[in-house]
mmCIF file with all atom_site columns, C-alpha atoms and ligand atoms in Angstrom:
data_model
loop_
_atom_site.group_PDB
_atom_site.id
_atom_site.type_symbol
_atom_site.label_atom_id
_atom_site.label_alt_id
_atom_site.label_comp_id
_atom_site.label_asym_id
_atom_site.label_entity_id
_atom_site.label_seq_id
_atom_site.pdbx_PDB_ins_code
_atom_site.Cartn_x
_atom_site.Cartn_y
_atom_site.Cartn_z
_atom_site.occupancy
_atom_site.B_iso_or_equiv
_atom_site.pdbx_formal_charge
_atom_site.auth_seq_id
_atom_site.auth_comp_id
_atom_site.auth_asym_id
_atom_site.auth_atom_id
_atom_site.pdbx_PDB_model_num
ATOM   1   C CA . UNK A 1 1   ? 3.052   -82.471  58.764 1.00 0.00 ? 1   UNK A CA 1
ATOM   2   C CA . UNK A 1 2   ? 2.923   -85.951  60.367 1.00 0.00 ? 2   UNK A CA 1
ATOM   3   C CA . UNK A 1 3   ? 3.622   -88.790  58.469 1.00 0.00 ? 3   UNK A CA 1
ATOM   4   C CA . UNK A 1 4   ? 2.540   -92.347  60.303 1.00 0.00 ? 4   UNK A CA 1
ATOM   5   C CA . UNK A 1 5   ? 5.126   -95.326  59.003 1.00 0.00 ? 5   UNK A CA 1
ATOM   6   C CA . UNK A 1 6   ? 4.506   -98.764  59.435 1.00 0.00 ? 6   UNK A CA 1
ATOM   7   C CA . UNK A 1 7   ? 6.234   -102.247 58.336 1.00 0.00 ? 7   UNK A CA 1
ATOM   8   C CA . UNK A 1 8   ? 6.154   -105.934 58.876 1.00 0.00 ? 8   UNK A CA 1
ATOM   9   C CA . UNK A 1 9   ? 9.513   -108.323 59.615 1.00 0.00 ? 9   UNK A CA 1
ATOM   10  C CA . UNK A 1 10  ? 10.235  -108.072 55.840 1.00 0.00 ? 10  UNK A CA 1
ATOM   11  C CA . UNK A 1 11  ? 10.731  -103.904 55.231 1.00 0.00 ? 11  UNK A CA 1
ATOM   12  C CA . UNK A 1 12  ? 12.196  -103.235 59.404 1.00 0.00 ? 12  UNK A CA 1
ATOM   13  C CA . UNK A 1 13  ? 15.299  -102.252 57.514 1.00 0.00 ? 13  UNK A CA 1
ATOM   14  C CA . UNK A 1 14  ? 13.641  -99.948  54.811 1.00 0.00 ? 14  UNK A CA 1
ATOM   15  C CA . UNK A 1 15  ? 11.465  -98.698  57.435 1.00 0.00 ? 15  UNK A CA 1
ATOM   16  C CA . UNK A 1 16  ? 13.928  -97.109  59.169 1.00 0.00 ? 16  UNK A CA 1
ATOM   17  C CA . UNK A 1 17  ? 15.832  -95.897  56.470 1.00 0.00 ? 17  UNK A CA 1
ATOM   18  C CA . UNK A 1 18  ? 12.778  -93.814  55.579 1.00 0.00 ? 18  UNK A CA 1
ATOM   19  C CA . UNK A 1 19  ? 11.887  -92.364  58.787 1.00 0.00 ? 19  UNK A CA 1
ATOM   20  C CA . UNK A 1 20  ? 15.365  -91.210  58.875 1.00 0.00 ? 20  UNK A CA 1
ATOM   21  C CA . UNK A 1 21  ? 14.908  -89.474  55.272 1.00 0.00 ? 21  UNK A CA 1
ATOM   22  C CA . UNK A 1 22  ? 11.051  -88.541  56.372 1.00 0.00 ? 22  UNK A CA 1
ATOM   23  C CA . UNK A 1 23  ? 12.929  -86.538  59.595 1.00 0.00 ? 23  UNK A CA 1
ATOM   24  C CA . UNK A 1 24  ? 15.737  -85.211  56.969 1.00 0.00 ? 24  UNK A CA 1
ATOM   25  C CA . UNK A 1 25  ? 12.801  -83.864  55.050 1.00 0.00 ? 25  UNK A CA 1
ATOM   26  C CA . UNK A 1 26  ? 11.539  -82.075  58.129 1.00 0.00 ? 26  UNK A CA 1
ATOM   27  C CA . UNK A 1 27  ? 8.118   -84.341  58.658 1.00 0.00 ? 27  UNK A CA 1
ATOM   28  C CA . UNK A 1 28  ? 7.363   -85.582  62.023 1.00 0.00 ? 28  UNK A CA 1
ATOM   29  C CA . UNK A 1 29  ? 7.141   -89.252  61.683 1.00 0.00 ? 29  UNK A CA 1
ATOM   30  C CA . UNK A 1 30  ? 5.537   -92.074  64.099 1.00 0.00 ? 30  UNK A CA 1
ATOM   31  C CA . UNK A 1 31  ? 5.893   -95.230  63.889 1.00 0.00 ? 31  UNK A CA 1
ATOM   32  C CA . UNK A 1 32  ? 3.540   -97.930  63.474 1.00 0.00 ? 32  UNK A CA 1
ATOM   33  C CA . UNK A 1 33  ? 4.834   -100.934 62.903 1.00 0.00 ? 33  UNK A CA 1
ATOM   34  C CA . UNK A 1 34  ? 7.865   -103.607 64.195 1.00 0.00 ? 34  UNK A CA 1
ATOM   35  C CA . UNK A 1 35  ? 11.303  -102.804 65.219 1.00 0.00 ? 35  UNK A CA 1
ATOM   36  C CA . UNK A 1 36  ? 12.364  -106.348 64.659 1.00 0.00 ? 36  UNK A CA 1
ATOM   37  C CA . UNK A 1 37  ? 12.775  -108.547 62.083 1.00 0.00 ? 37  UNK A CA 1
ATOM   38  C CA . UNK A 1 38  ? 10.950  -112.217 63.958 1.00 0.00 ? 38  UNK A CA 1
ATOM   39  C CA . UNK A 1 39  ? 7.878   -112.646 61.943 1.00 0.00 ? 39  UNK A CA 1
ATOM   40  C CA . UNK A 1 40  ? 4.966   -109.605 62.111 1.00 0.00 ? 40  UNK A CA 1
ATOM   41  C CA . UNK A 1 41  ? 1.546   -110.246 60.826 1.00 0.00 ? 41  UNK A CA 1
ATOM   42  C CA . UNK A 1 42  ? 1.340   -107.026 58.321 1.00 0.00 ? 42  UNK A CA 1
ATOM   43  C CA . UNK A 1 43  ? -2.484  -106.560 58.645 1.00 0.00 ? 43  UNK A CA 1
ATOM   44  C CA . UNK A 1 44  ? -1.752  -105.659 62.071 1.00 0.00 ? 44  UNK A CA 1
ATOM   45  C CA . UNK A 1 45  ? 0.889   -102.868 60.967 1.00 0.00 ? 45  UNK A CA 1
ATOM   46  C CA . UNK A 1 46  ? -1.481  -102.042 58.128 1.00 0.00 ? 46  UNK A CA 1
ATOM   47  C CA . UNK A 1 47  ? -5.003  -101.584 59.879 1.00 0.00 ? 47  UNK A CA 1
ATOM   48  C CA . UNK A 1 48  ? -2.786  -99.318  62.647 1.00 0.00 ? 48  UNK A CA 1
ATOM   49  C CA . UNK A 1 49  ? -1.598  -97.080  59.861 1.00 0.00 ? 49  UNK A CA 1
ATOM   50  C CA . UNK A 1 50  ? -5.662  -96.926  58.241 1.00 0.00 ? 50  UNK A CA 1
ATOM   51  C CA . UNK A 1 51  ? -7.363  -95.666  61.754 1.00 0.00 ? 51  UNK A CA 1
ATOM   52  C CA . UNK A 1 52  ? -4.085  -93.328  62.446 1.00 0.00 ? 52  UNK A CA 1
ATOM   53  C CA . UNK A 1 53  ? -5.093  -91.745  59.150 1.00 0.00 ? 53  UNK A CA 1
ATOM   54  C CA . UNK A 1 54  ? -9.047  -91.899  59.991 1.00 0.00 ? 54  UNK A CA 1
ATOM   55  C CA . UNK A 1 55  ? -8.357  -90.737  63.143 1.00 0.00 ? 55  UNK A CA 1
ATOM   56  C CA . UNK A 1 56  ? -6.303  -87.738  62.671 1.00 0.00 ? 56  UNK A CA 1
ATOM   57  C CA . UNK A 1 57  ? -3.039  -88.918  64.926 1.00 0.00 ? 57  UNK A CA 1
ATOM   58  C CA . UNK A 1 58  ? -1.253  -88.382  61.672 1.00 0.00 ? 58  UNK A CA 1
ATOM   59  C CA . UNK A 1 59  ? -1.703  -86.874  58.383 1.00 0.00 ? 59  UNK A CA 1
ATOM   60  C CA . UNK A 1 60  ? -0.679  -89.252  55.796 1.00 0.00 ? 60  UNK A CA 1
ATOM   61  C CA . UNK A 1 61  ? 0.948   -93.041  56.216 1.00 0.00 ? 61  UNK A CA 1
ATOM   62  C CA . UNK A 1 62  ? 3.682   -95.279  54.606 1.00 0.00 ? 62  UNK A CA 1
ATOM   63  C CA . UNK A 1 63  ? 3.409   -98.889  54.969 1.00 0.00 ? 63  UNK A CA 1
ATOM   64  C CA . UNK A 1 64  ? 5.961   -101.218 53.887 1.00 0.00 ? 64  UNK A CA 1
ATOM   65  C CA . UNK A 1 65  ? 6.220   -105.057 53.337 1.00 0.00 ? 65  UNK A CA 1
ATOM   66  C CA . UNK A 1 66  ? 7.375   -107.097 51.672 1.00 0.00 ? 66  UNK A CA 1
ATOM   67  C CA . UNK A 1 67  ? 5.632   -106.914 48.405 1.00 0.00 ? 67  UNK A CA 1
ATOM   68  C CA . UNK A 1 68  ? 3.335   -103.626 49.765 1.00 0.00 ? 68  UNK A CA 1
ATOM   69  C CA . UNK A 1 69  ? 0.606   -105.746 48.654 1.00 0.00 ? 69  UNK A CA 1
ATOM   70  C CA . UNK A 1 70  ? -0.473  -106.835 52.143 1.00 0.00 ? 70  UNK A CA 1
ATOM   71  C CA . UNK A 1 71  ? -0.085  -104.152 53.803 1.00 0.00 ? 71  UNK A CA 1
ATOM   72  C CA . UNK A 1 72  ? -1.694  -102.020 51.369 1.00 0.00 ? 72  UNK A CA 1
ATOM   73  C CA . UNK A 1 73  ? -4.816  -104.536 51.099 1.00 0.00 ? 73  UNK A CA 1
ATOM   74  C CA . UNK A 1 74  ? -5.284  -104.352 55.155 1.00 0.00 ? 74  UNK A CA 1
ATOM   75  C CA . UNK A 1 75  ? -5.179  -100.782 55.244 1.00 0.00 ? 75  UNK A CA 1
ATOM   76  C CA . UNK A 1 76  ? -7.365  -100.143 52.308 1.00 0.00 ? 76  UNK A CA 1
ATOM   77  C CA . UNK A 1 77  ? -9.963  -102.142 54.810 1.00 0.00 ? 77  UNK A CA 1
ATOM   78  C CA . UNK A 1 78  ? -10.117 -99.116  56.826 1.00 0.00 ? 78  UNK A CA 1
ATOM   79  C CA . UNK A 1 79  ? -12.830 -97.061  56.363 1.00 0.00 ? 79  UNK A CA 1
ATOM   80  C CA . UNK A 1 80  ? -12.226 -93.901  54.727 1.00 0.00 ? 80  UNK A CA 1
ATOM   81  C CA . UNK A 1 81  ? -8.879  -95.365  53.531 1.00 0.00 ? 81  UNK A CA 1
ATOM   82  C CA . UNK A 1 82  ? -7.386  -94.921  49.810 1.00 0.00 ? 82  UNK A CA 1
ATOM   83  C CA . UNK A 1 83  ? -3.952  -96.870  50.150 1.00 0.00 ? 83  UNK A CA 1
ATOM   84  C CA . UNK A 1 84  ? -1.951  -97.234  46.937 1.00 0.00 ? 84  UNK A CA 1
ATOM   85  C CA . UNK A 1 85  ? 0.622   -99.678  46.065 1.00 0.00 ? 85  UNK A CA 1
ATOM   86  C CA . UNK A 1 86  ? 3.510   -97.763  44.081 1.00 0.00 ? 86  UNK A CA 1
ATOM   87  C CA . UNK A 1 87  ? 6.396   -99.226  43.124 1.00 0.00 ? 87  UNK A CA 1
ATOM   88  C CA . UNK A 1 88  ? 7.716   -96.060  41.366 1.00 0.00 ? 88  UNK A CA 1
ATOM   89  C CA . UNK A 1 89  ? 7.018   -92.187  41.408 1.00 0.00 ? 89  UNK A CA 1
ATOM   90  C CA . UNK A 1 90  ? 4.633   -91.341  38.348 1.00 0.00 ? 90  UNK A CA 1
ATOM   91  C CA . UNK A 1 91  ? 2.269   -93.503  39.889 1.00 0.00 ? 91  UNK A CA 1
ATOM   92  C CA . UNK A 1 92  ? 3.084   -92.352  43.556 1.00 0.00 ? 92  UNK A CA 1
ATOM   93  C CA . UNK A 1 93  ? 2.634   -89.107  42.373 1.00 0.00 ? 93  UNK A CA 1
ATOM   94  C CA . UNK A 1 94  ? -0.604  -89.611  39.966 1.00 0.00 ? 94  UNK A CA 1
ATOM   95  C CA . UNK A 1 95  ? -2.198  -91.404  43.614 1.00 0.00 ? 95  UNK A CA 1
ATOM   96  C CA . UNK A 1 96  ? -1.954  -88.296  45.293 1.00 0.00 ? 96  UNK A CA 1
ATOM   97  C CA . UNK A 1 97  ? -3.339  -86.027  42.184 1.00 0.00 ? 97  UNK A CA 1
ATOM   98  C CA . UNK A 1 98  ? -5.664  -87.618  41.061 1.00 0.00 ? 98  UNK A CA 1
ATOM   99  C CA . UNK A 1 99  ? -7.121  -90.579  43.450 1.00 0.00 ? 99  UNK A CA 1
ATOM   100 C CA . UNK A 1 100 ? -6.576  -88.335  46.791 1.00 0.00 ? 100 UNK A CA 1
ATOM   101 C CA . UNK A 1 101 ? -4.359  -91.155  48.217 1.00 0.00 ? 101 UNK A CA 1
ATOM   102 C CA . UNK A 1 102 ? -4.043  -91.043  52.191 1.00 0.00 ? 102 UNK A CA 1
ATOM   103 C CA . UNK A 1 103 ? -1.883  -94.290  52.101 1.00 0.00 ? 103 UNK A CA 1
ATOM   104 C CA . UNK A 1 104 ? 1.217   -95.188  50.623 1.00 0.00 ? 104 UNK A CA 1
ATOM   105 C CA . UNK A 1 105 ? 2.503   -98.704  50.078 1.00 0.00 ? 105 UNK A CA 1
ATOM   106 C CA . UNK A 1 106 ? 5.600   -100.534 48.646 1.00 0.00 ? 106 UNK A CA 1
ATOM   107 C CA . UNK A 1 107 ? 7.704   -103.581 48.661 1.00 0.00 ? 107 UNK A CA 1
ATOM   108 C CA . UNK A 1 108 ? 11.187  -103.721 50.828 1.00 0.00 ? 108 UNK A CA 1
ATOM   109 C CA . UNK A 1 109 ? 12.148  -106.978 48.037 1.00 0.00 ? 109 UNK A CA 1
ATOM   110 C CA . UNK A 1 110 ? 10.353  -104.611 45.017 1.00 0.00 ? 110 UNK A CA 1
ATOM   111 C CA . UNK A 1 111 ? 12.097  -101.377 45.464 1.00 0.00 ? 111 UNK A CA 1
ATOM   112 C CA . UNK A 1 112 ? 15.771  -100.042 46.438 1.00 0.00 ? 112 UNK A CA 1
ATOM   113 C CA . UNK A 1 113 ? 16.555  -97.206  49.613 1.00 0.00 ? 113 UNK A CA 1
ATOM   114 C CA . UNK A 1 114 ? 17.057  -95.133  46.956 1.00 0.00 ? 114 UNK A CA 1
ATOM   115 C CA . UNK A 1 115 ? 13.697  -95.369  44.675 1.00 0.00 ? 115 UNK A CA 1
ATOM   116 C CA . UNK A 1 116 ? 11.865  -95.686  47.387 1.00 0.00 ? 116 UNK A CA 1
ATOM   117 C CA . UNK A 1 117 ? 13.013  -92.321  48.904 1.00 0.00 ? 117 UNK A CA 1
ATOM   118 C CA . UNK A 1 118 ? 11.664  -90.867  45.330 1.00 0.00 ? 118 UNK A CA 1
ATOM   119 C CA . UNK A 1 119 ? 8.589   -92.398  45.644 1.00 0.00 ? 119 UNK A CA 1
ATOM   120 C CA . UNK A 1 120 ? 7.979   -91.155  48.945 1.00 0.00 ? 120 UNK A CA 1
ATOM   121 C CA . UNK A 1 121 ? 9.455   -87.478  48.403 1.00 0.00 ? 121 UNK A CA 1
ATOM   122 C CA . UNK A 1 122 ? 7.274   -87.241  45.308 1.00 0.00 ? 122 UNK A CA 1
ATOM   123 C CA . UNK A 1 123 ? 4.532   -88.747  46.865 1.00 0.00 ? 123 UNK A CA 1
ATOM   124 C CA . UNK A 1 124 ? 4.533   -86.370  49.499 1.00 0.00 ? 124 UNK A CA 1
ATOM   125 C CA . UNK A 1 125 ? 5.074   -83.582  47.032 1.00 0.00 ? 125 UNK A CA 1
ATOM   126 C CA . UNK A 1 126 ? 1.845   -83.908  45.269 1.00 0.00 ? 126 UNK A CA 1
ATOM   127 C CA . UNK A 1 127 ? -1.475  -82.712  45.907 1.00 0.00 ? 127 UNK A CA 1
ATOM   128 C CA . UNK A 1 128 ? -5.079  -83.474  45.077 1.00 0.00 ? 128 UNK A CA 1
ATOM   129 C CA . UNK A 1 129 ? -5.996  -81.703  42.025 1.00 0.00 ? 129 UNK A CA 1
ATOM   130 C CA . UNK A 1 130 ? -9.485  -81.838  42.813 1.00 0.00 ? 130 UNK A CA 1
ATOM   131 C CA . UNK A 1 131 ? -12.532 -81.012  40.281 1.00 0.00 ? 131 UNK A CA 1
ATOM   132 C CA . UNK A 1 132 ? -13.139 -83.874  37.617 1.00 0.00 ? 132 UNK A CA 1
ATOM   133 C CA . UNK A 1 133 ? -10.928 -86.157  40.118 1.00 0.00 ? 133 UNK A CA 1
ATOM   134 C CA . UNK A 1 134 ? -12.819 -85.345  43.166 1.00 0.00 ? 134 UNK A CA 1
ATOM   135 C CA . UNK A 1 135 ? -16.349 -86.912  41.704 1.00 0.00 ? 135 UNK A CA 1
ATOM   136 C CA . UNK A 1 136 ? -14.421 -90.021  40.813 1.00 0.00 ? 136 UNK A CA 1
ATOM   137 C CA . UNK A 1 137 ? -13.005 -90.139  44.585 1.00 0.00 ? 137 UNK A CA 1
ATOM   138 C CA . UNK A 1 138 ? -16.499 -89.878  45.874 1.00 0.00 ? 138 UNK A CA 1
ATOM   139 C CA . UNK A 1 139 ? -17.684 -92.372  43.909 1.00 0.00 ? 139 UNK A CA 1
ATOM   140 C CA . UNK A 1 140 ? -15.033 -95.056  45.233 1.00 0.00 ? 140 UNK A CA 1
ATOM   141 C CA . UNK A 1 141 ? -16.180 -93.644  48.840 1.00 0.00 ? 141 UNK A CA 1
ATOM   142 C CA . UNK A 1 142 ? -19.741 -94.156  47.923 1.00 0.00 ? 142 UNK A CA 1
ATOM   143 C CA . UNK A 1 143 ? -19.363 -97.954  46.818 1.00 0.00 ? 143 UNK A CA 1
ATOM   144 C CA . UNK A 1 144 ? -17.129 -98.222  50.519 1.00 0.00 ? 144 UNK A CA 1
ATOM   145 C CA . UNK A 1 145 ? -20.457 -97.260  52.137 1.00 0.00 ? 145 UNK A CA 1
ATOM   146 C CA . UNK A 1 146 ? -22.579 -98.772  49.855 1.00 0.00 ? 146 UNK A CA 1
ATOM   147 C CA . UNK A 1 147 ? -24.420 -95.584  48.359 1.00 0.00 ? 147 UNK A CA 1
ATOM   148 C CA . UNK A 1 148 ? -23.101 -96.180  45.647 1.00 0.00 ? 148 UNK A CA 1
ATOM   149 C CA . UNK A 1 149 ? -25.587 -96.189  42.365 1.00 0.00 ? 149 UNK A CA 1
ATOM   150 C CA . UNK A 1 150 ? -24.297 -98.534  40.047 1.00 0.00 ? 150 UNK A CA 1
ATOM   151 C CA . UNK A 1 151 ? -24.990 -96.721  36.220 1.00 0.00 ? 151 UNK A CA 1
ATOM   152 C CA . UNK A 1 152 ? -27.394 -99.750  34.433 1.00 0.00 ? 152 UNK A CA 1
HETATM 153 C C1 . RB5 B 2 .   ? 6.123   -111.759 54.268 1.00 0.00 ? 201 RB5 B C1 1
HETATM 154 O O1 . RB5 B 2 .   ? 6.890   -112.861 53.917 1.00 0.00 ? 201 RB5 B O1 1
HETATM 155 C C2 . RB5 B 2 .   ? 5.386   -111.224 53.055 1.00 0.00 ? 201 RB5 B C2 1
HETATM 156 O O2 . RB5 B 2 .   ? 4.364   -112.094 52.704 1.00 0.00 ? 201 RB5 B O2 1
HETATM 157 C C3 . RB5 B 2 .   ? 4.869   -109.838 53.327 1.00 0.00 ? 201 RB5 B C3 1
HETATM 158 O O3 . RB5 B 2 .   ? 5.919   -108.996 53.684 1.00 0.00 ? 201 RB5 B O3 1
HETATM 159 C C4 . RB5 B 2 .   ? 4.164   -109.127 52.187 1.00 0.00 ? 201 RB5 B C4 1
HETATM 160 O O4 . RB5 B 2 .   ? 4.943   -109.158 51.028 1.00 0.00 ? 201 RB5 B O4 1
HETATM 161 C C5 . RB5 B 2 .   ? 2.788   -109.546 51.934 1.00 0.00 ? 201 RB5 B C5 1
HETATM 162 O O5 . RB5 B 2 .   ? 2.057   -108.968 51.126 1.00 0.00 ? 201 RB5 B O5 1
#
């Protein structure tokens, strides 16, 4: 599987860190985002990550900044993108079960090397569960493309 990883001048150190675990773990990884710490605008990093996804160059993607907020929000701009923010792995894992996640985001000043490696192993250990869950996923797709029915 291919894993996409990207990261602004706040999470270059985490970043690599977990491409080094994501190769340990056997994934092919590519990267995304900066190899240096002088300031990076995250939407760029985080919009890259989004149309890898939508585009098939990779099957899932990481982002990292500082917070994961930013990064998250950009990505989650991307069509067809479901990026979620996790700073720990029940919910990492919950994003892939039940909300189909394609995107994962953290913080490099929220979490340690250490949780974060959970959150990503787990992360990448789940699967959609499908059924009741995937109705609910359509429906977020539908209000992204504006088919969406609002109930009255
Ligand atoms: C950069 O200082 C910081 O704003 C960024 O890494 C991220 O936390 C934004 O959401």
């Amino acid at each position: 599987m291919r894993i996409g990883i990207g990261n602004d001048h706040a999470a270059t150190e985490l970043k690599f860190i977990i491409m080094d675990y994501l190769k340990e773990l056997g994934y092919e990884v590519v990267n995304y985002g900066t190899d240096s710490t002088e300031r990076y605008d995250y939407p760029v990093a985080g919009e890259r990550l989004g149309r890898a996804v939508v585009n098939g160059e990779v099957d899932l993607a990481i982002g990292i900044c500082g917070t994961g907020l930013g990064i998250g929000l950009a990505a989650n701009k991307v069509k067809g993108i479901r990026c979620c923010i996790c700073s720990e792995p029940y919910t990492a894992e919950m994003s892939r079960r039940h909300n189909n996640a394609n995107m994962l985001a953290f913080g490099s000043r929220v979490v340690g090397s250490e949780l974060a490696k959970m959150i990503v192993k787990t992360w990448l250990n789940a699967s959609f569960e499908g059924g009741r869950h995937a109705k609910r996923v359509q429906m977020i797709m539908d209000i992204e493309s504006g088919t969406y029915k609002p109930e009255e």
